[in-house]
Amino acid sequence: MPRTKKTTIASTDYSNPEGFEKAWARAIKYLQPPPDYTPAEWAEAHVRIPLGNAIPGPLRFDNAPYQVEPLNCMADPSVQKVTLMWGAQLGKTLMINCAIGYYIAHNPQSQMMMQPSQGDLHTWLETKLNPMVDTTPALKNAIAKPRGREGVNNQSMKSYPGGFLMFAWSGSSKTMRGRSAPIILTDEVDGYDRTTEGHPVNLLWQRAATFGDQRKLLITSTPTIKNASFVEDSYLAGDQRKYKIPCPHCEEYIELKWSQVVWDKTEAGKHLPETARYSCQECGGVITDADKRKALKLGRWEATDKFRGHASF
């Protein structure tokens, strides 16, 4: 028989005080519990925005501090529903992706995510979620590898230790059945197709009923037609929080309203949009784009109705 090469296994010399201290330090490192992050803290510590976005690199909420409170509500035990009735390009999809990441890598739980259509789902996966996963080691290391043996990673579901992320779209009742999860996330709900069984968001929310107080629902959308908008109805059912900023002149906290935006016109009546500015409804002081960053940083959410487990923004 051929001779086999003798191998040795490296070991720590515990009789050596220096070797024992190193071994003890390694043991303590692995025994320490993970930091008690909020979702926003976890996102800033781990999420990397991929190239191709306006500000690639480590995620920072300095430019959009209004995103922190809604995201943290996703881990608040007193909150069961979160509604974001926001305009376009204000970070709704980022909020969804950060919540998904938090429940994959930091507080593993099963999740179900719904988009308006199968095409919307594919676009979101390929341009938003998958690139974020690829640039965020905490997520890339947790999610099963495509075509791997340790779990599932395809266009229908991604699995990870402690749970799975299942995908659905509003036009397919089939994708809403067969699985249950405590975390339900829905994007652009005003674009959902209603079915004979009811609204897709309500059907998906039923999938989490067995989890009782542990379940959470995130509803996001740009509103469409007033008084005929699902996200508007959801917002009005919550505590109706509004983001208010301090006026740099009178320091009163004000809600931004379109009616307070003014601009100049020529003698012929031609509009000059480059002169647009905001006129404070309290003191009439002019707020310009140069004031925006500081005002946003000092802003705060204020509820206008009683909180009953539903935080709406």
PDB file of C-alpha atoms in Angstrom:
ATOM      1  CA  MET A   1       0.000   0.000   0.000  1.00  0.00           C
ATOM      2  CA  PRO A   2       1.245   3.504  -0.745  1.00  0.00           C
ATOM      3  CA  ARG A   3       2.454   5.451   2.212  1.00  0.00           C
ATOM      4  CA  THR A   4       0.296   8.330   3.317  1.00  0.00           C
ATOM      5  CA  LYS A   5       1.696  11.700   4.209  1.00  0.00           C
ATOM      6  CA  LYS A   6       1.694  12.331   7.911  1.00  0.00           C
ATOM      7  CA  THR A   7      -0.285  15.398   8.915  1.00  0.00           C
ATOM      8  CA  THR A   8      -0.275  17.333  12.126  1.00  0.00           C
ATOM      9  CA  ILE A   9      -3.019  19.384  13.683  1.00  0.00           C
ATOM     10  CA  ALA A  10      -2.055  22.755  15.056  1.00  0.00           C
ATOM     11  CA  SER A  11      -2.952  23.136  18.685  1.00  0.00           C
ATOM     12  CA  THR A  12      -2.691  25.776  21.309  1.00  0.00           C
ATOM     13  CA  ASP A  13      -0.093  25.350  24.024  1.00  0.00           C
ATOM     14  CA  TYR A  14      -2.250  25.968  27.080  1.00  0.00           C
ATOM     15  CA  SER A  15       0.772  25.645  29.357  1.00  0.00           C
ATOM     16  CA  ASN A  16       1.995  28.867  27.805  1.00  0.00           C
ATOM     17  CA  PRO A  17       0.146  31.808  29.456  1.00  0.00           C
ATOM     18  CA  GLU A  18       0.281  33.805  26.214  1.00  0.00           C
ATOM     19  CA  GLY A  19      -1.258  30.938  24.244  1.00  0.00           C
ATOM     20  CA  PHE A  20      -4.019  30.489  26.819  1.00  0.00           C
ATOM     21  CA  GLU A  21      -4.878  34.205  26.713  1.00  0.00           C
ATOM     22  CA  LYS A  22      -5.206  34.114  22.916  1.00  0.00           C
ATOM     23  CA  ALA A  23      -7.470  31.055  23.076  1.00  0.00           C
ATOM     24  CA  TRP A  24      -9.578  32.665  25.775  1.00  0.00           C
ATOM     25  CA  ALA A  25      -9.921  35.874  23.724  1.00  0.00           C
ATOM     26  CA  ARG A  26     -11.101  33.834  20.715  1.00  0.00           C
ATOM     27  CA  ALA A  27     -13.647  31.992  22.835  1.00  0.00           C
ATOM     28  CA  ILE A  28     -15.019  35.203  24.323  1.00  0.00           C
ATOM     29  CA  LYS A  29     -15.332  36.704  20.831  1.00  0.00           C
ATOM     30  CA  TYR A  30     -17.522  33.837  19.621  1.00  0.00           C
ATOM     31  CA  LEU A  31     -19.594  33.687  22.810  1.00  0.00           C
ATOM     32  CA  GLN A  32     -20.558  37.348  22.744  1.00  0.00           C
ATOM     33  CA  PRO A  33     -24.182  37.973  21.660  1.00  0.00           C
ATOM     34  CA  PRO A  34     -24.765  40.125  18.571  1.00  0.00           C
ATOM     35  CA  PRO A  35     -25.321  43.867  19.141  1.00  0.00           C
ATOM     36  CA  ASP A  36     -28.869  44.850  20.056  1.00  0.00           C
ATOM     37  CA  TYR A  37     -29.376  46.812  16.837  1.00  0.00           C
ATOM     38  CA  THR A  38     -32.499  48.639  15.758  1.00  0.00           C
ATOM     39  CA  PRO A  39     -33.254  48.023  12.055  1.00  0.00           C
ATOM     40  CA  ALA A  40     -31.804  51.446  11.152  1.00  0.00           C
ATOM     41  CA  GLU A  41     -28.636  50.796  13.171  1.00  0.00           C
ATOM     42  CA  TRP A  42     -28.255  47.371  11.584  1.00  0.00           C
ATOM     43  CA  ALA A  43     -28.711  48.864   8.105  1.00  0.00           C
ATOM     44  CA  GLU A  44     -26.061  51.544   8.649  1.00  0.00           C
ATOM     45  CA  ALA A  45     -23.658  48.952  10.082  1.00  0.00           C
ATOM     46  CA  HIS A  46     -24.050  46.419   7.274  1.00  0.00           C
ATOM     47  CA  VAL A  47     -25.938  47.516   4.152  1.00  0.00           C
ATOM     48  CA  ARG A  48     -23.898  48.573   1.136  1.00  0.00           C
ATOM     49  CA  ILE A  49     -25.640  50.416  -1.698  1.00  0.00           C
ATOM     50  CA  PRO A  50     -24.396  48.985  -5.029  1.00  0.00           C
ATOM     51  CA  LEU A  51     -22.860  50.976  -7.871  1.00  0.00           C
ATOM     52  CA  GLY A  52     -25.369  52.551 -10.234  1.00  0.00           C
ATOM     53  CA  ASN A  53     -27.264  54.286  -7.438  1.00  0.00           C
ATOM     54  CA  ALA A  54     -27.072  57.998  -6.663  1.00  0.00           C
ATOM     55  CA  ILE A  55     -24.937  57.458  -3.528  1.00  0.00           C
ATOM     56  CA  PRO A  56     -23.257  54.016  -3.618  1.00  0.00           C
ATOM     57  CA  GLY A  57     -21.351  52.607  -0.677  1.00  0.00           C
ATOM     58  CA  PRO A  58     -22.239  52.240   3.034  1.00  0.00           C
ATOM     59  CA  LEU A  59     -25.830  53.227   3.767  1.00  0.00           C
ATOM     60  CA  ARG A  60     -26.236  56.485   5.668  1.00  0.00           C
ATOM     61  CA  PHE A  61     -29.508  58.103   6.722  1.00  0.00           C
ATOM     62  CA  ASP A  62     -28.060  61.629   6.993  1.00  0.00           C
ATOM     63  CA  ASN A  63     -29.595  62.650   3.667  1.00  0.00           C
ATOM     64  CA  ALA A  64     -33.009  61.220   4.534  1.00  0.00           C
ATOM     65  CA  PRO A  65     -33.380  61.102   8.341  1.00  0.00           C
ATOM     66  CA  TYR A  66     -37.157  60.783   7.990  1.00  0.00           C
ATOM     67  CA  GLN A  67     -36.571  57.134   7.025  1.00  0.00           C
ATOM     68  CA  VAL A  68     -35.245  56.093  10.455  1.00  0.00           C
ATOM     69  CA  GLU A  69     -38.447  56.105  12.527  1.00  0.00           C
ATOM     70  CA  PRO A  70     -40.589  54.163  10.018  1.00  0.00           C
ATOM     71  CA  LEU A  71     -37.862  51.545   9.598  1.00  0.00           C
ATOM     72  CA  ASN A  72     -37.425  51.101  13.353  1.00  0.00           C
ATOM     73  CA  CYS A  73     -41.176  50.578  13.721  1.00  0.00           C
ATOM     74  CA  MET A  74     -40.632  47.238  11.963  1.00  0.00           C
ATOM     75  CA  ALA A  75     -38.981  45.939  15.137  1.00  0.00           C
ATOM     76  CA  ASP A  76     -41.165  47.778  17.660  1.00  0.00           C
ATOM     77  CA  PRO A  77     -43.238  45.166  19.545  1.00  0.00           C
ATOM     78  CA  SER A  78     -46.090  47.672  19.981  1.00  0.00           C
ATOM     79  CA  VAL A  79     -46.446  48.117  16.197  1.00  0.00           C
ATOM     80  CA  GLN A  80     -48.248  45.552  14.022  1.00  0.00           C
ATOM     81  CA  LYS A  81     -48.781  47.618  10.878  1.00  0.00           C
ATOM     82  CA  VAL A  82     -46.637  50.270   9.184  1.00  0.00           C
ATOM     83  CA  THR A  83     -47.939  52.332   6.249  1.00  0.00           C
ATOM     84  CA  LEU A  84     -45.816  54.612   4.078  1.00  0.00           C
ATOM     85  CA  MET A  85     -47.887  56.909   1.840  1.00  0.00           C
ATOM     86  CA  TRP A  86     -44.918  58.623   0.222  1.00  0.00           C
ATOM     87  CA  GLY A  87     -44.166  60.244  -3.102  1.00  0.00           C
ATOM     88  CA  ALA A  88     -41.831  58.764  -5.700  1.00  0.00           C
ATOM     89  CA  GLN A  89     -38.085  58.489  -4.996  1.00  0.00           C
ATOM     90  CA  LEU A  90     -38.362  59.065  -1.250  1.00  0.00           C
ATOM     91  CA  GLY A  91     -36.968  55.683  -0.174  1.00  0.00           C
ATOM     92  CA  LYS A  92     -39.953  53.317   0.084  1.00  0.00           C
ATOM     93  CA  THR A  93     -38.147  50.425  -1.630  1.00  0.00           C
ATOM     94  CA  LEU A  94     -35.029  51.045   0.458  1.00  0.00           C
ATOM     95  CA  MET A  95     -37.153  50.734   3.607  1.00  0.00           C
ATOM     96  CA  ILE A  96     -38.461  47.378   2.378  1.00  0.00           C
ATOM     97  CA  ASN A  97     -34.989  46.095   1.500  1.00  0.00           C
ATOM     98  CA  CYS A  98     -33.521  47.161   4.851  1.00  0.00           C
ATOM     99  CA  ALA A  99     -36.388  45.492   6.738  1.00  0.00           C
ATOM    100  CA  ILE A 100     -35.849  42.316   4.719  1.00  0.00           C
ATOM    101  CA  GLY A 101     -32.121  42.389   5.482  1.00  0.00           C
ATOM    102  CA  TYR A 102     -32.748  42.908   9.202  1.00  0.00           C
ATOM    103  CA  TYR A 103     -35.028  39.846   9.318  1.00  0.00           C
ATOM    104  CA  ILE A 104     -32.510  37.759   7.383  1.00  0.00           C
ATOM    105  CA  ALA A 105     -29.204  38.498   9.069  1.00  0.00           C
ATOM    106  CA  HIS A 106     -29.959  39.997  12.482  1.00  0.00           C
ATOM    107  CA  ASN A 107     -33.342  38.730  13.671  1.00  0.00           C
ATOM    108  CA  PRO A 108     -34.107  35.772  11.368  1.00  0.00           C
ATOM    109  CA  GLN A 109     -37.805  35.280  10.668  1.00  0.00           C
ATOM    110  CA  SER A 110     -39.776  34.117   7.652  1.00  0.00           C
ATOM    111  CA  GLN A 111     -41.106  36.796   5.311  1.00  0.00           C
ATOM    112  CA  MET A 112     -43.408  37.223   2.332  1.00  0.00           C
ATOM    113  CA  MET A 113     -42.888  40.037  -0.159  1.00  0.00           C
ATOM    114  CA  MET A 114     -45.462  41.156  -2.774  1.00  0.00           C
ATOM    115  CA  GLN A 115     -45.101  43.343  -5.868  1.00  0.00           C
ATOM    116  CA  PRO A 116     -47.899  44.536  -8.205  1.00  0.00           C
ATOM    117  CA  SER A 117     -46.972  42.153 -11.055  1.00  0.00           C
ATOM    118  CA  GLN A 118     -44.556  39.364 -11.923  1.00  0.00           C
ATOM    119  CA  GLY A 119     -42.601  41.848 -14.065  1.00  0.00           C
ATOM    120  CA  ASP A 120     -42.354  44.293 -11.166  1.00  0.00           C
ATOM    121  CA  LEU A 121     -41.127  41.473  -8.937  1.00  0.00           C
ATOM    122  CA  HIS A 122     -38.448  40.461 -11.432  1.00  0.00           C
ATOM    123  CA  THR A 123     -37.294  44.073 -11.865  1.00  0.00           C
ATOM    124  CA  TRP A 124     -37.110  44.616  -8.099  1.00  0.00           C
ATOM    125  CA  LEU A 125     -35.130  41.407  -7.608  1.00  0.00           C
ATOM    126  CA  GLU A 126     -32.624  42.087 -10.381  1.00  0.00           C
ATOM    127  CA  THR A 127     -32.126  45.831  -9.845  1.00  0.00           C
ATOM    128  CA  LYS A 128     -32.701  46.329  -6.111  1.00  0.00           C
ATOM    129  CA  LEU A 129     -32.596  43.307  -3.820  1.00  0.00           C
ATOM    130  CA  ASN A 130     -30.034  41.019  -5.482  1.00  0.00           C
ATOM    131  CA  PRO A 131     -27.463  43.818  -6.023  1.00  0.00           C
ATOM    132  CA  MET A 132     -27.835  44.865  -2.377  1.00  0.00           C
ATOM    133  CA  VAL A 133     -27.336  41.264  -1.246  1.00  0.00           C
ATOM    134  CA  ASP A 134     -24.236  40.905  -3.439  1.00  0.00           C
ATOM    135  CA  THR A 135     -22.613  43.998  -1.902  1.00  0.00           C
ATOM    136  CA  THR A 136     -23.663  43.290   1.705  1.00  0.00           C
ATOM    137  CA  PRO A 137     -21.600  40.427   3.211  1.00  0.00           C
ATOM    138  CA  ALA A 138     -23.984  39.910   6.140  1.00  0.00           C
ATOM    139  CA  LEU A 139     -26.764  39.033   3.659  1.00  0.00           C
ATOM    140  CA  LYS A 140     -24.654  37.243   1.069  1.00  0.00           C
ATOM    141  CA  ASN A 141     -23.236  34.899   3.705  1.00  0.00           C
ATOM    142  CA  ALA A 142     -26.659  34.171   5.243  1.00  0.00           C
ATOM    143  CA  ILE A 143     -28.746  33.442   2.134  1.00  0.00           C
ATOM    144  CA  ALA A 144     -28.424  30.033   0.487  1.00  0.00           C
ATOM    145  CA  LYS A 145     -26.287  29.983  -2.654  1.00  0.00           C
ATOM    146  CA  PRO A 146     -28.075  29.560  -6.011  1.00  0.00           C
ATOM    147  CA  ARG A 147     -28.181  25.874  -6.980  1.00  0.00           C
ATOM    148  CA  GLY A 148     -26.586  25.035  -3.659  1.00  0.00           C
ATOM    149  CA  ARG A 149     -27.494  22.170  -1.349  1.00  0.00           C
ATOM    150  CA  GLU A 150     -28.021  24.119   1.859  1.00  0.00           C
ATOM    151  CA  GLY A 151     -31.244  25.797   0.804  1.00  0.00           C
ATOM    152  CA  VAL A 152     -33.290  27.553  -1.894  1.00  0.00           C
ATOM    153  CA  ASN A 153     -32.357  30.687  -3.830  1.00  0.00           C
ATOM    154  CA  ASN A 154     -34.439  31.374  -6.929  1.00  0.00           C
ATOM    155  CA  GLN A 155     -37.106  33.697  -8.361  1.00  0.00           C
ATOM    156  CA  SER A 156     -39.734  32.298  -5.967  1.00  0.00           C
ATOM    157  CA  MET A 157     -37.950  32.069  -2.632  1.00  0.00           C
ATOM    158  CA  LYS A 158     -34.695  32.610  -0.790  1.00  0.00           C
ATOM    159  CA  SER A 159     -33.919  30.611   2.337  1.00  0.00           C
ATOM    160  CA  TYR A 160     -31.548  31.351   5.194  1.00  0.00           C
ATOM    161  CA  PRO A 161     -30.912  29.983   8.712  1.00  0.00           C
ATOM    162  CA  GLY A 162     -34.063  30.694  10.693  1.00  0.00           C
ATOM    163  CA  GLY A 163     -36.485  31.362   7.868  1.00  0.00           C
ATOM    164  CA  PHE A 164     -37.269  32.092   4.235  1.00  0.00           C
ATOM    165  CA  LEU A 165     -38.213  35.035   2.025  1.00  0.00           C
ATOM    166  CA  MET A 166     -41.063  34.103  -0.318  1.00  0.00           C
ATOM    167  CA  PHE A 167     -42.177  36.245  -3.274  1.00  0.00           C
ATOM    168  CA  ALA A 168     -45.659  36.955  -4.609  1.00  0.00           C
ATOM    169  CA  TRP A 169     -47.416  39.299  -7.003  1.00  0.00           C
ATOM    170  CA  SER A 170     -50.945  40.621  -6.879  1.00  0.00           C
ATOM    171  CA  GLY A 171     -52.122  39.044 -10.141  1.00  0.00           C
ATOM    172  CA  SER A 172     -51.520  35.507  -8.897  1.00  0.00           C
ATOM    173  CA  SER A 173     -53.602  34.080  -6.067  1.00  0.00           C
ATOM    174  CA  LYS A 174     -51.467  30.928  -6.257  1.00  0.00           C
ATOM    175  CA  THR A 175     -48.376  32.781  -5.005  1.00  0.00           C
ATOM    176  CA  MET A 176     -50.294  33.880  -1.891  1.00  0.00           C
ATOM    177  CA  ARG A 177     -51.103  30.342  -0.779  1.00  0.00           C
ATOM    178  CA  GLY A 178     -49.181  27.458   0.684  1.00  0.00           C
ATOM    179  CA  ARG A 179     -46.928  29.314   3.104  1.00  0.00           C
ATOM    180  CA  SER A 180     -47.310  31.373   6.248  1.00  0.00           C
ATOM    181  CA  ALA A 181     -44.910  33.994   7.611  1.00  0.00           C
ATOM    182  CA  PRO A 182     -44.968  36.597  10.408  1.00  0.00           C
ATOM    183  CA  ILE A 183     -43.425  39.397   8.313  1.00  0.00           C
ATOM    184  CA  ILE A 184     -45.469  40.669   5.328  1.00  0.00           C
ATOM    185  CA  LEU A 185     -44.056  43.369   3.035  1.00  0.00           C
ATOM    186  CA  THR A 186     -46.001  44.993   0.192  1.00  0.00           C
ATOM    187  CA  ASP A 187     -44.779  47.559  -2.346  1.00  0.00           C
ATOM    188  CA  GLU A 188     -46.767  50.002  -4.527  1.00  0.00           C
ATOM    189  CA  VAL A 189     -50.111  48.617  -3.342  1.00  0.00           C
ATOM    190  CA  ASP A 190     -52.150  51.122  -5.355  1.00  0.00           C
ATOM    191  CA  GLY A 191     -51.061  49.180  -8.427  1.00  0.00           C
ATOM    192  CA  TYR A 192     -52.428  45.845  -7.160  1.00  0.00           C
ATOM    193  CA  ASP A 193     -55.147  43.986  -9.069  1.00  0.00           C
ATOM    194  CA  ARG A 194     -58.065  43.110  -6.822  1.00  0.00           C
ATOM    195  CA  THR A 195     -59.379  39.549  -7.045  1.00  0.00           C
ATOM    196  CA  THR A 196     -62.779  37.989  -6.409  1.00  0.00           C
ATOM    197  CA  GLU A 197     -61.341  36.787  -3.088  1.00  0.00           C
ATOM    198  CA  GLY A 198     -60.549  40.324  -1.910  1.00  0.00           C
ATOM    199  CA  HIS A 199     -57.649  42.758  -1.942  1.00  0.00           C
ATOM    200  CA  PRO A 200     -54.244  41.007  -2.254  1.00  0.00           C
ATOM    201  CA  VAL A 201     -52.809  42.818   0.789  1.00  0.00           C
ATOM    202  CA  ASN A 202     -55.633  41.548   3.008  1.00  0.00           C
ATOM    203  CA  LEU A 203     -55.258  38.026   1.612  1.00  0.00           C
ATOM    204  CA  LEU A 204     -51.527  38.049   2.287  1.00  0.00           C
ATOM    205  CA  TRP A 205     -52.040  39.475   5.784  1.00  0.00           C
ATOM    206  CA  GLN A 206     -54.255  36.487   6.554  1.00  0.00           C
ATOM    207  CA  ARG A 207     -51.225  34.253   5.928  1.00  0.00           C
ATOM    208  CA  ALA A 208     -49.684  35.731   9.079  1.00  0.00           C
ATOM    209  CA  ALA A 209     -52.754  35.321  11.316  1.00  0.00           C
ATOM    210  CA  THR A 210     -51.357  32.269  13.130  1.00  0.00           C
ATOM    211  CA  PHE A 211     -48.437  34.350  14.446  1.00  0.00           C
ATOM    212  CA  GLY A 212     -50.727  36.600  16.506  1.00  0.00           C
ATOM    213  CA  ASP A 213     -49.036  39.670  18.011  1.00  0.00           C
ATOM    214  CA  GLN A 214     -45.680  38.699  16.474  1.00  0.00           C
ATOM    215  CA  ARG A 215     -46.804  39.437  12.916  1.00  0.00           C
ATOM    216  CA  LYS A 216     -46.010  42.676  11.105  1.00  0.00           C
ATOM    217  CA  LEU A 217     -47.314  44.246   7.907  1.00  0.00           C
ATOM    218  CA  LEU A 218     -45.524  46.922   5.878  1.00  0.00           C
ATOM    219  CA  ILE A 219     -47.645  48.739   3.271  1.00  0.00           C
ATOM    220  CA  THR A 220     -45.987  51.195   0.898  1.00  0.00           C
ATOM    221  CA  SER A 221     -47.144  53.089  -2.166  1.00  0.00           C
ATOM    222  CA  THR A 222     -47.233  56.368  -3.995  1.00  0.00           C
ATOM    223  CA  PRO A 223     -50.913  57.376  -3.699  1.00  0.00           C
ATOM    224  CA  THR A 224     -52.997  57.531  -6.863  1.00  0.00           C
ATOM    225  CA  ILE A 225     -56.588  58.836  -6.888  1.00  0.00           C
ATOM    226  CA  LYS A 226     -57.762  60.609  -3.731  1.00  0.00           C
ATOM    227  CA  ASN A 227     -60.606  58.792  -1.944  1.00  0.00           C
ATOM    228  CA  ALA A 228     -59.967  55.727  -4.156  1.00  0.00           C
ATOM    229  CA  SER A 229     -56.485  54.803  -2.948  1.00  0.00           C
ATOM    230  CA  PHE A 230     -55.696  51.703  -0.892  1.00  0.00           C
ATOM    231  CA  VAL A 231     -52.590  53.249   0.665  1.00  0.00           C
ATOM    232  CA  GLU A 232     -54.562  56.399   1.548  1.00  0.00           C
ATOM    233  CA  ASP A 233     -57.200  54.277   3.316  1.00  0.00           C
ATOM    234  CA  SER A 234     -54.417  52.458   5.152  1.00  0.00           C
ATOM    235  CA  TYR A 235     -52.735  55.733   6.148  1.00  0.00           C
ATOM    236  CA  LEU A 236     -56.006  57.128   7.511  1.00  0.00           C
ATOM    237  CA  ALA A 237     -56.544  53.919   9.504  1.00  0.00           C
ATOM    238  CA  GLY A 238     -53.233  54.503  11.311  1.00  0.00           C
ATOM    239  CA  ASP A 239     -52.040  57.296  13.587  1.00  0.00           C
ATOM    240  CA  GLN A 240     -51.343  59.589  10.588  1.00  0.00           C
ATOM    241  CA  ARG A 241     -47.848  60.844  11.339  1.00  0.00           C
ATOM    242  CA  LYS A 242     -46.580  63.882   9.442  1.00  0.00           C
ATOM    243  CA  TYR A 243     -42.935  64.918   9.096  1.00  0.00           C
ATOM    244  CA  LYS A 244     -42.507  68.477  10.307  1.00  0.00           C
ATOM    245  CA  ILE A 245     -39.412  70.632   9.949  1.00  0.00           C
ATOM    246  CA  PRO A 246     -38.357  73.750  11.898  1.00  0.00           C
ATOM    247  CA  CYS A 247     -38.603  77.026  10.005  1.00  0.00           C
ATOM    248  CA  PRO A 248     -35.094  78.586  10.007  1.00  0.00           C
ATOM    249  CA  HIS A 249     -36.685  81.987  10.732  1.00  0.00           C
ATOM    250  CA  CYS A 250     -39.390  81.505  13.384  1.00  0.00           C
ATOM    251  CA  GLU A 251     -38.277  77.972  14.459  1.00  0.00           C
ATOM    252  CA  GLU A 252     -41.874  76.751  14.470  1.00  0.00           C
ATOM    253  CA  TYR A 253     -42.301  73.150  13.314  1.00  0.00           C
ATOM    254  CA  ILE A 254     -44.333  73.189  10.124  1.00  0.00           C
ATOM    255  CA  GLU A 255     -45.850  70.635   7.775  1.00  0.00           C
ATOM    256  CA  LEU A 256     -44.732  71.230   4.198  1.00  0.00           C
ATOM    257  CA  LYS A 257     -47.669  72.040   1.926  1.00  0.00           C
ATOM    258  CA  TRP A 258     -47.702  72.575  -1.822  1.00  0.00           C
ATOM    259  CA  SER A 259     -49.867  75.673  -1.425  1.00  0.00           C
ATOM    260  CA  GLN A 260     -46.917  77.406   0.279  1.00  0.00           C
ATOM    261  CA  VAL A 261     -44.585  77.006  -2.713  1.00  0.00           C
ATOM    262  CA  VAL A 262     -44.329  80.299  -4.613  1.00  0.00           C
ATOM    263  CA  TRP A 263     -42.373  81.506  -7.652  1.00  0.00           C
ATOM    264  CA  ASP A 264     -41.999  84.577  -9.812  1.00  0.00           C
ATOM    265  CA  LYS A 265     -43.514  85.383 -13.187  1.00  0.00           C
ATOM    266  CA  THR A 266     -42.477  87.729 -15.983  1.00  0.00           C
ATOM    267  CA  GLU A 267     -44.642  90.722 -16.930  1.00  0.00           C
ATOM    268  CA  ALA A 268     -46.034  88.568 -19.723  1.00  0.00           C
ATOM    269  CA  GLY A 269     -47.123  85.954 -17.190  1.00  0.00           C
ATOM    270  CA  LYS A 270     -44.414  83.378 -17.957  1.00  0.00           C
ATOM    271  CA  HIS A 271     -43.625  81.180 -14.955  1.00  0.00           C
ATOM    272  CA  LEU A 272     -40.041  81.169 -13.644  1.00  0.00           C
ATOM    273  CA  PRO A 273     -39.668  77.806 -11.859  1.00  0.00           C
ATOM    274  CA  GLU A 274     -36.012  78.479 -11.048  1.00  0.00           C
ATOM    275  CA  THR A 275     -37.225  81.120  -8.569  1.00  0.00           C
ATOM    276  CA  ALA A 276     -39.372  78.669  -6.598  1.00  0.00           C
ATOM    277  CA  ARG A 277     -39.125  78.837  -2.815  1.00  0.00           C
ATOM    278  CA  TYR A 278     -41.184  77.879   0.217  1.00  0.00           C
ATOM    279  CA  SER A 279     -43.019  80.496   2.241  1.00  0.00           C
ATOM    280  CA  CYS A 280     -43.442  79.529   5.896  1.00  0.00           C
ATOM    281  CA  GLN A 281     -47.130  79.471   6.782  1.00  0.00           C
ATOM    282  CA  GLU A 282     -46.330  80.778  10.285  1.00  0.00           C
ATOM    283  CA  CYS A 283     -44.049  83.757   9.630  1.00  0.00           C
ATOM    284  CA  GLY A 284     -43.817  84.083   5.846  1.00  0.00           C
ATOM    285  CA  GLY A 285     -40.049  83.562   5.901  1.00  0.00           C
ATOM    286  CA  VAL A 286     -38.481  82.103   2.773  1.00  0.00           C
ATOM    287  CA  ILE A 287     -37.104  78.570   2.970  1.00  0.00           C
ATOM    288  CA  THR A 288     -34.775  77.664   0.103  1.00  0.00           C
ATOM    289  CA  ASP A 289     -33.165  74.433  -1.051  1.00  0.00           C
ATOM    290  CA  ALA A 290     -30.027  75.462   0.832  1.00  0.00           C
ATOM    291  CA  ASP A 291     -32.001  75.140   4.084  1.00  0.00           C
ATOM    292  CA  LYS A 292     -33.252  71.630   3.272  1.00  0.00           C
ATOM    293  CA  ARG A 293     -30.467  69.441   4.680  1.00  0.00           C
ATOM    294  CA  LYS A 294     -30.441  71.071   8.123  1.00  0.00           C
ATOM    295  CA  ALA A 295     -34.235  71.262   8.262  1.00  0.00           C
ATOM    296  CA  LEU A 296     -34.597  67.567   7.448  1.00  0.00           C
ATOM    297  CA  LYS A 297     -32.012  66.611  10.060  1.00  0.00           C
ATOM    298  CA  LEU A 298     -33.905  68.563  12.737  1.00  0.00           C
ATOM    299  CA  GLY A 299     -37.313  67.333  11.558  1.00  0.00           C
ATOM    300  CA  ARG A 300     -39.588  65.005  13.492  1.00  0.00           C
ATOM    301  CA  TRP A 301     -42.651  62.829  12.942  1.00  0.00           C
ATOM    302  CA  GLU A 302     -45.791  63.965  14.747  1.00  0.00           C
ATOM    303  CA  ALA A 303     -48.880  61.756  15.011  1.00  0.00           C
ATOM    304  CA  THR A 304     -52.235  63.431  14.421  1.00  0.00           C
ATOM    305  CA  ASP A 305     -54.420  60.550  15.600  1.00  0.00           C
ATOM    306  CA  LYS A 306     -54.366  58.006  18.418  1.00  0.00           C
ATOM    307  CA  PHE A 307     -51.915  55.113  18.113  1.00  0.00           C
ATOM    308  CA  ARG A 308     -53.624  51.702  18.022  1.00  0.00           C
ATOM    309  CA  GLY A 309     -50.783  49.484  16.832  1.00  0.00           C
ATOM    310  CA  HIS A 310     -50.739  51.013  13.343  1.00  0.00           C
ATOM    311  CA  ALA A 311     -48.004  53.576  12.571  1.00  0.00           C
ATOM    312  CA  SER A 312     -48.770  55.435   9.348  1.00  0.00           C
ATOM    313  CA  PHE A 313     -46.430  57.955   7.769  1.00  0.00           C
TER     314      PHE A 313
END
